[in-house]
Amino acid sequence: MIRRAPLIGRRLAEALRTTPSAAALAELMRQMSTVLTTDPFYRRLVTHPDELAPVSRRVGAEEVARVTPPVLAPLLGSLAAGQRAGVIVADVPPDVVVGVLRTAGLVVMNRQRYGDGYAQVLDAVITALARGLTTSGGD
């Protein structure tokens, strides 16, 4: 998990290179979802969520705290810039926006509940979240 953090950070940073918009937020959530489904480690945690607690204990809070800033700092900076530009809603702190973006991962983690409609549900959730987090200027 810790060794993969820089890779994930780079992948998410690619999605942040565009001008903040609903489409950019949607792409970011799609990248996050792709990591959950294609990275062998995260895919394993998605399919076996009971293994997350032991992994977290083994890694330790200090190590997670050490690697989190390089992953989150670019994202928080991009979101704050989007807020200053009037594209991303300003009444929600950037760290809360990150939490909202992460909710798309809940659909991925509960994929089996959606059956054949999973891809459409995920796409609709991502689109709705992205639109809800942007102002009318963020289209």
PDB file of C-alpha atoms in Angstrom:
ATOM      1  CA  MET A   1       0.000   0.000   0.000  1.00  0.00           C
ATOM      2  CA  ILE A   2       2.744   2.418   0.995  1.00  0.00           C
ATOM      3  CA  ARG A   3       4.958   1.516  -1.969  1.00  0.00           C
ATOM      4  CA  ARG A   4       2.054   2.103  -4.344  1.00  0.00           C
ATOM      5  CA  ALA A   5       1.274   5.598  -3.025  1.00  0.00           C
ATOM      6  CA  PRO A   6       3.664   7.454  -5.391  1.00  0.00           C
ATOM      7  CA  LEU A   7       2.304   5.535  -8.386  1.00  0.00           C
ATOM      8  CA  ILE A   8      -1.250   6.383  -7.428  1.00  0.00           C
ATOM      9  CA  GLY A   9      -0.260   9.983  -6.789  1.00  0.00           C
ATOM     10  CA  ARG A  10       1.233  10.236 -10.284  1.00  0.00           C
ATOM     11  CA  ARG A  11      -1.835   8.662 -11.855  1.00  0.00           C
ATOM     12  CA  LEU A  12      -4.171  11.080 -10.095  1.00  0.00           C
ATOM     13  CA  ALA A  13      -1.879  14.010 -10.879  1.00  0.00           C
ATOM     14  CA  GLU A  14      -2.346  13.257 -14.582  1.00  0.00           C
ATOM     15  CA  ALA A  15      -6.075  13.792 -14.143  1.00  0.00           C
ATOM     16  CA  LEU A  16      -5.373  17.127 -12.417  1.00  0.00           C
ATOM     17  CA  ARG A  17      -3.370  18.598 -15.282  1.00  0.00           C
ATOM     18  CA  THR A  18      -6.494  19.924 -16.970  1.00  0.00           C
ATOM     19  CA  THR A  19      -8.432  23.057 -16.074  1.00  0.00           C
ATOM     20  CA  PRO A  20     -10.815  22.402 -13.168  1.00  0.00           C
ATOM     21  CA  SER A  21     -14.260  21.460 -14.455  1.00  0.00           C
ATOM     22  CA  ALA A  22     -16.997  18.887 -13.974  1.00  0.00           C
ATOM     23  CA  ALA A  23     -15.315  16.811 -16.685  1.00  0.00           C
ATOM     24  CA  ALA A  24     -11.948  17.016 -14.886  1.00  0.00           C
ATOM     25  CA  LEU A  25     -13.494  15.921 -11.566  1.00  0.00           C
ATOM     26  CA  ALA A  26     -15.273  13.073 -13.346  1.00  0.00           C
ATOM     27  CA  GLU A  27     -11.997  11.964 -14.931  1.00  0.00           C
ATOM     28  CA  LEU A  28     -10.298  12.083 -11.538  1.00  0.00           C
ATOM     29  CA  MET A  29     -12.980   9.808 -10.058  1.00  0.00           C
ATOM     30  CA  ARG A  30     -12.667   7.481 -13.039  1.00  0.00           C
ATOM     31  CA  GLN A  31      -8.918   7.272 -12.446  1.00  0.00           C
ATOM     32  CA  MET A  32      -9.530   6.534  -8.765  1.00  0.00           C
ATOM     33  CA  SER A  33     -12.003   3.808  -9.740  1.00  0.00           C
ATOM     34  CA  THR A  34      -9.537   2.394 -12.254  1.00  0.00           C
ATOM     35  CA  VAL A  35      -6.868   2.143  -9.559  1.00  0.00           C
ATOM     36  CA  LEU A  36      -9.301   0.208  -7.365  1.00  0.00           C
ATOM     37  CA  THR A  37     -10.073  -2.253 -10.147  1.00  0.00           C
ATOM     38  CA  THR A  38      -6.724  -2.655 -11.905  1.00  0.00           C
ATOM     39  CA  ASP A  39      -4.031  -2.360  -9.229  1.00  0.00           C
ATOM     40  CA  PRO A  40      -3.618  -5.902  -7.865  1.00  0.00           C
ATOM     41  CA  PHE A  41      -3.263  -4.774  -4.263  1.00  0.00           C
ATOM     42  CA  TYR A  42      -6.260  -2.451  -4.236  1.00  0.00           C
ATOM     43  CA  ARG A  43      -8.335  -4.880  -6.278  1.00  0.00           C
ATOM     44  CA  ARG A  44      -7.646  -7.482  -3.601  1.00  0.00           C
ATOM     45  CA  LEU A  45      -8.789  -5.095  -0.879  1.00  0.00           C
ATOM     46  CA  VAL A  46     -11.943  -4.289  -2.841  1.00  0.00           C
ATOM     47  CA  THR A  47     -12.783  -7.968  -3.243  1.00  0.00           C
ATOM     48  CA  HIS A  48     -11.682  -8.847   0.316  1.00  0.00           C
ATOM     49  CA  PRO A  49     -12.480  -5.766   2.457  1.00  0.00           C
ATOM     50  CA  ASP A  50     -11.927  -7.810   5.621  1.00  0.00           C
ATOM     51  CA  GLU A  51      -8.194  -7.657   4.836  1.00  0.00           C
ATOM     52  CA  LEU A  52      -8.027  -3.855   5.040  1.00  0.00           C
ATOM     53  CA  ALA A  53      -7.930  -3.674   8.856  1.00  0.00           C
ATOM     54  CA  PRO A  54      -4.986  -6.103   9.207  1.00  0.00           C
ATOM     55  CA  VAL A  55      -3.091  -4.296   6.437  1.00  0.00           C
ATOM     56  CA  SER A  56      -3.730  -0.941   8.114  1.00  0.00           C
ATOM     57  CA  ARG A  57      -2.496  -2.269  11.445  1.00  0.00           C
ATOM     58  CA  ARG A  58       0.617  -3.731   9.844  1.00  0.00           C
ATOM     59  CA  VAL A  59       1.460  -0.537   7.969  1.00  0.00           C
ATOM     60  CA  GLY A  60       0.756   1.751  10.918  1.00  0.00           C
ATOM     61  CA  ALA A  61      -0.762   5.191  11.180  1.00  0.00           C
ATOM     62  CA  GLU A  62       2.621   6.921  11.194  1.00  0.00           C
ATOM     63  CA  GLU A  63       3.626   5.438   7.851  1.00  0.00           C
ATOM     64  CA  VAL A  64       0.251   6.274   6.306  1.00  0.00           C
ATOM     65  CA  ALA A  65       0.589   9.844   7.616  1.00  0.00           C
ATOM     66  CA  ARG A  66       4.058  10.069   6.045  1.00  0.00           C
ATOM     67  CA  VAL A  67       3.003   9.068   2.526  1.00  0.00           C
ATOM     68  CA  THR A  68      -0.415  10.719   2.438  1.00  0.00           C
ATOM     69  CA  PRO A  69       0.703  14.350   1.918  1.00  0.00           C
ATOM     70  CA  PRO A  70       2.564  13.717  -1.371  1.00  0.00           C
ATOM     71  CA  VAL A  71      -0.559  12.030  -2.724  1.00  0.00           C
ATOM     72  CA  LEU A  72      -3.146  14.452  -1.356  1.00  0.00           C
ATOM     73  CA  ALA A  73      -1.283  17.775  -1.576  1.00  0.00           C
ATOM     74  CA  PRO A  74      -1.545  18.114  -5.381  1.00  0.00           C
ATOM     75  CA  LEU A  75      -5.213  17.141  -5.267  1.00  0.00           C
ATOM     76  CA  LEU A  76      -6.027  19.597  -2.470  1.00  0.00           C
ATOM     77  CA  GLY A  77      -4.097  22.324  -4.287  1.00  0.00           C
ATOM     78  CA  SER A  78      -5.955  21.699  -7.521  1.00  0.00           C
ATOM     79  CA  LEU A  79      -9.321  21.721  -5.774  1.00  0.00           C
ATOM     80  CA  ALA A  80      -8.478  24.951  -3.932  1.00  0.00           C
ATOM     81  CA  ALA A  81      -7.407  26.553  -7.226  1.00  0.00           C
ATOM     82  CA  GLY A  82     -10.691  25.468  -8.780  1.00  0.00           C
ATOM     83  CA  GLN A  83     -12.537  27.058  -5.885  1.00  0.00           C
ATOM     84  CA  ARG A  84     -10.595  30.317  -6.234  1.00  0.00           C
ATOM     85  CA  ALA A  85     -11.416  30.310  -9.954  1.00  0.00           C
ATOM     86  CA  GLY A  86     -15.112  29.951  -9.123  1.00  0.00           C
ATOM     87  CA  VAL A  87     -15.399  26.566 -10.850  1.00  0.00           C
ATOM     88  CA  ILE A  88     -15.592  24.238  -7.843  1.00  0.00           C
ATOM     89  CA  VAL A  89     -18.133  25.072  -5.144  1.00  0.00           C
ATOM     90  CA  ALA A  90     -16.502  27.248  -2.505  1.00  0.00           C
ATOM     91  CA  ASP A  91     -18.739  26.350   0.436  1.00  0.00           C
ATOM     92  CA  VAL A  92     -17.165  22.903   0.867  1.00  0.00           C
ATOM     93  CA  PRO A  93     -13.559  22.703   2.143  1.00  0.00           C
ATOM     94  CA  PRO A  94     -11.144  20.943  -0.253  1.00  0.00           C
ATOM     95  CA  ASP A  95     -10.570  18.047   2.162  1.00  0.00           C
ATOM     96  CA  VAL A  96     -14.325  17.450   2.282  1.00  0.00           C
ATOM     97  CA  VAL A  97     -14.457  17.581  -1.537  1.00  0.00           C
ATOM     98  CA  VAL A  98     -11.820  14.812  -1.522  1.00  0.00           C
ATOM     99  CA  GLY A  99     -14.115  12.777   0.728  1.00  0.00           C
ATOM    100  CA  VAL A 100     -16.991  13.298  -1.692  1.00  0.00           C
ATOM    101  CA  LEU A 101     -14.789  12.230  -4.613  1.00  0.00           C
ATOM    102  CA  ARG A 102     -13.847   9.076  -2.722  1.00  0.00           C
ATOM    103  CA  THR A 103     -17.490   8.039  -2.461  1.00  0.00           C
ATOM    104  CA  ALA A 104     -17.324   6.842  -6.066  1.00  0.00           C
ATOM    105  CA  GLY A 105     -15.054   4.123  -4.698  1.00  0.00           C
ATOM    106  CA  LEU A 106     -17.939   2.857  -2.586  1.00  0.00           C
ATOM    107  CA  VAL A 107     -19.765   1.917  -5.777  1.00  0.00           C
ATOM    108  CA  VAL A 108     -16.656   0.040  -6.909  1.00  0.00           C
ATOM    109  CA  MET A 109     -16.380  -1.727  -3.558  1.00  0.00           C
ATOM    110  CA  ASN A 110     -20.032  -2.776  -3.750  1.00  0.00           C
ATOM    111  CA  ARG A 111     -19.987  -3.729  -7.410  1.00  0.00           C
ATOM    112  CA  GLN A 112     -21.783  -7.030  -6.819  1.00  0.00           C
ATOM    113  CA  ARG A 113     -24.873  -5.162  -5.578  1.00  0.00           C
ATOM    114  CA  TYR A 114     -25.411  -3.504  -8.960  1.00  0.00           C
ATOM    115  CA  GLY A 115     -25.221  -6.551 -11.194  1.00  0.00           C
ATOM    116  CA  ASP A 116     -25.243  -5.889 -14.919  1.00  0.00           C
ATOM    117  CA  GLY A 117     -25.967  -2.200 -14.366  1.00  0.00           C
ATOM    118  CA  TYR A 118     -22.728  -1.584 -12.445  1.00  0.00           C
ATOM    119  CA  ALA A 119     -20.916   0.393 -15.166  1.00  0.00           C
ATOM    120  CA  GLN A 120     -23.938   2.617 -15.748  1.00  0.00           C
ATOM    121  CA  VAL A 121     -24.430   3.177 -12.013  1.00  0.00           C
ATOM    122  CA  LEU A 122     -20.770   4.072 -11.546  1.00  0.00           C
ATOM    123  CA  ASP A 123     -20.849   6.457 -14.502  1.00  0.00           C
ATOM    124  CA  ALA A 124     -24.045   8.126 -13.255  1.00  0.00           C
ATOM    125  CA  VAL A 125     -22.658   8.513  -9.721  1.00  0.00           C
ATOM    126  CA  ILE A 126     -19.421  10.008 -11.030  1.00  0.00           C
ATOM    127  CA  THR A 127     -21.280  12.400 -13.328  1.00  0.00           C
ATOM    128  CA  ALA A 128     -23.701  13.476 -10.587  1.00  0.00           C
ATOM    129  CA  LEU A 129     -20.928  14.055  -8.054  1.00  0.00           C
ATOM    130  CA  ALA A 130     -18.824  16.025 -10.529  1.00  0.00           C
ATOM    131  CA  ARG A 131     -21.759  18.222 -11.528  1.00  0.00           C
ATOM    132  CA  GLY A 132     -22.746  18.756  -7.908  1.00  0.00           C
ATOM    133  CA  LEU A 133     -19.246  19.888  -6.944  1.00  0.00           C
ATOM    134  CA  THR A 134     -18.949  22.471  -9.707  1.00  0.00           C
ATOM    135  CA  THR A 135     -20.632  25.781 -10.310  1.00  0.00           C
ATOM    136  CA  SER A 136     -22.447  26.593 -13.521  1.00  0.00           C
ATOM    137  CA  GLY A 137     -19.087  27.855 -14.809  1.00  0.00           C
ATOM    138  CA  GLY A 138     -17.603  24.393 -14.308  1.00  0.00           C
ATOM    139  CA  ASP A 139     -19.428  22.680 -17.155  1.00  0.00           C
TER     140      ASP A 139
END
